Short mmCIF file of C-alpha atoms and ligand atoms in Angstrom, two decimals:
data_model
loop_
_atom_site.label_atom_id
_atom_site.label_comp_id
_atom_site.label_asym_id
_atom_site.label_seq_id
_atom_site.Cartn_x
_atom_site.Cartn_y
_atom_site.Cartn_z
CA MET A 839 -18.44 1.03 -5.30
CA SER A 840 -21.13 0.16 -2.80
CA GLY A 841 -20.95 -1.49 0.59
CA GLY A 842 -18.73 -0.88 3.55
CA LEU A 843 -15.31 -1.91 4.63
CA LEU A 844 -14.50 -5.60 4.05
CA ARG A 845 -14.35 -7.41 7.40
CA TRP A 846 -13.51 -10.92 8.57
CA PRO A 847 -15.06 -12.48 11.69
CA GLY A 848 -12.69 -12.41 14.63
CA VAL A 849 -10.10 -10.24 12.89
CA GLU A 850 -9.28 -7.01 14.69
CA LEU A 851 -9.61 -3.76 12.77
CA LEU A 852 -6.38 -1.78 13.27
CA THR A 853 -5.79 1.81 12.31
CA GLU A 854 -2.52 2.66 10.61
CA PRO A 855 -1.44 6.10 11.87
CA ARG A 856 1.42 6.30 9.34
CA GLY A 857 -1.15 6.49 6.55
CA ARG A 858 -4.26 8.58 5.97
CA GLY A 859 -7.70 6.94 6.22
CA MET A 860 -5.94 3.58 6.41
CA THR A 861 -7.02 0.43 8.22
CA LYS A 862 -5.29 -2.95 8.51
CA GLN A 863 -6.59 -6.44 9.24
CA VAL A 864 -4.09 -9.27 9.72
CA LEU A 865 -5.66 -12.36 8.12
CA PHE A 866 -2.73 -14.76 8.55
CA ALA A 867 0.37 -14.28 10.69
CA GLY A 868 3.01 -16.18 12.56
CA ALA A 869 4.23 -18.57 9.86
CA ASP A 870 6.43 -17.81 6.87
CA VAL A 871 4.31 -14.99 5.51
CA ASP A 872 1.80 -12.50 6.85
CA VAL A 873 -1.32 -11.77 4.81
CA ARG A 874 -2.88 -8.41 5.55
CA TYR A 875 -5.91 -6.61 4.16
CA PHE A 876 -5.55 -2.86 3.95
CA GLU A 877 -8.31 -0.49 3.12
CA LEU A 878 -7.96 3.18 2.30
CA GLU A 879 -10.86 5.60 2.53
CA PRO A 880 -11.45 7.80 -0.52
CA SER A 881 -8.38 10.10 -0.81
CA GLY A 882 -6.52 7.93 1.70
CA TRP A 883 -2.96 6.76 1.26
CA THR A 884 -0.33 4.44 2.61
CA PRO A 885 2.97 5.96 3.73
CA LEU A 886 5.57 6.52 1.03
CA GLU A 887 8.37 4.18 2.08
CA HIS A 888 10.90 1.60 1.08
CA HIS A 889 12.43 -1.43 2.79
CA GLY A 890 14.35 -4.60 2.11
CA HIS A 891 11.33 -6.90 2.11
CA THR A 892 8.95 -7.29 -0.82
CA HIS A 893 5.19 -6.84 -1.14
CA ARG A 894 2.83 -8.98 -3.17
CA VAL A 895 -0.46 -7.09 -3.52
CA MET A 896 -3.85 -7.96 -4.99
CA VAL A 897 -6.56 -5.31 -5.20
CA LEU A 898 -9.93 -6.56 -3.94
CA ARG A 899 -12.15 -3.48 -4.08
CA GLY A 900 -12.34 0.13 -5.08
CA ARG A 901 -10.06 2.20 -7.23
CA GLY A 902 -6.86 4.16 -6.94
CA ALA A 903 -3.26 4.20 -8.05
CA CYS A 904 0.14 3.11 -6.87
CA LEU A 905 3.70 4.23 -7.20
CA VAL A 906 6.42 1.58 -7.44
CA GLU A 907 9.84 3.20 -7.76
CA ASP A 908 9.40 5.43 -10.84
CA THR A 909 6.16 3.96 -12.20
CA VAL A 910 2.62 5.15 -11.46
CA ARG A 911 -0.25 2.89 -12.46
CA PRO A 912 -4.02 2.91 -11.94
CA LEU A 913 -5.53 0.17 -9.78
CA ALA A 914 -8.79 -1.77 -9.99
CA PRO A 915 -10.02 -5.05 -8.46
CA GLN A 916 -7.92 -8.13 -9.27
CA ASP A 917 -4.87 -6.07 -10.23
CA LEU A 918 -1.59 -7.57 -9.00
CA VAL A 919 1.35 -5.45 -7.86
CA PHE A 920 4.80 -6.67 -6.95
CA VAL A 921 6.94 -4.26 -4.94
CA PRO A 922 10.62 -5.26 -5.19
CA SER A 923 13.13 -4.91 -2.42
CA TRP A 924 14.05 -1.23 -1.77
CA ALA A 925 11.56 0.16 -4.30
CA TRP A 926 9.85 3.35 -3.13
CA HIS A 927 6.12 2.67 -3.02
CA GLN A 928 2.81 4.20 -2.06
CA PHE A 929 -0.85 3.28 -2.60
CA ARG A 930 -3.51 5.96 -2.94
CA ALA A 931 -7.31 5.62 -3.13
CA ALA A 932 -9.24 7.62 -5.69
CA ALA A 933 -10.96 10.79 -4.42
CA ASP A 934 -14.37 9.15 -4.89
CA ALA A 935 -13.66 5.49 -4.07
CA PRO A 936 -11.96 3.42 -1.39
CA LEU A 937 -9.08 1.11 -2.22
CA GLY A 938 -8.86 -2.30 -0.55
CA PHE A 939 -6.04 -4.74 -1.17
CA LEU A 940 -4.35 -7.84 0.18
CA CYS A 941 -0.64 -7.48 0.91
CA ILE A 942 1.61 -10.50 1.51
CA VAL A 943 4.91 -9.93 3.29
CA PRO A 944 7.58 -12.16 4.84
CA ALA A 945 6.84 -12.82 8.51
CA GLU A 946 10.36 -11.67 9.36
CA ARG A 947 10.91 -8.29 7.80
CA ASP A 948 12.59 -4.93 8.23
CA ALA A 949 10.81 -1.68 9.05
CA GLY A 950 9.82 0.82 6.36
CA LEU A 951 11.94 3.93 5.92
CA ALA A 952 10.51 7.30 4.87
CA PRO A 953 12.18 9.28 2.08
CA GLY A 954 14.57 12.09 2.90
CA PRO A 955 14.62 15.45 1.08
CA ALA A 956 17.07 14.20 -1.58
CA ASP A 957 14.92 11.13 -2.24
CA LEU A 958 11.84 13.33 -2.71
CA VAL A 959 13.66 15.62 -5.14
CA ARG A 960 14.74 12.62 -7.20
CA LEU A 961 11.26 11.03 -7.14
CA ARG A 962 9.55 14.31 -8.08
CA ALA A 963 11.84 14.73 -11.10
CA SER A 964 9.36 12.54 -12.96
CA PRO A 965 6.23 14.59 -13.75
CA ALA A 966 4.00 11.50 -13.37
CA VAL A 967 5.45 10.78 -9.95
CA ALA A 968 5.22 14.43 -8.90
CA ASP A 969 1.52 14.47 -9.92
CA PHE A 970 0.90 11.24 -8.02
CA LEU A 971 2.59 12.51 -4.86
CA SER A 972 0.58 15.75 -4.90
CA SER A 973 -2.76 14.07 -5.71
MN1 MN B 1259 5.80 -1.15 2.34
#
């Protein structure tokens, strides 16, 4: 993957302190949905969380993987990911590539909740999920 971070003229580049190596650009907001572009540096990740609202994601650049509830899948450009209500989810960039993706959310939405110890034990019971979370 060559080239730098995808940018849009006039769109502020925000850092997302809940993630690692994670930036956010809000492309559309204030109507029924918000459309955001997130980019993760190599080895970056989004916070592991769940919430009542859904995500509709399309990968635009780079490479990585995501966890949605109990399923881990690799990600490449044009891949589509739907995150259902209350599914645990996390996106991770590959060690040697960034991961950039659009994420569409309802404009009115609840805040993300982090897992508690019991949630982590249950998630890590799957070897694939445990590998993903320690990657
Ligand atoms: Mn989320």
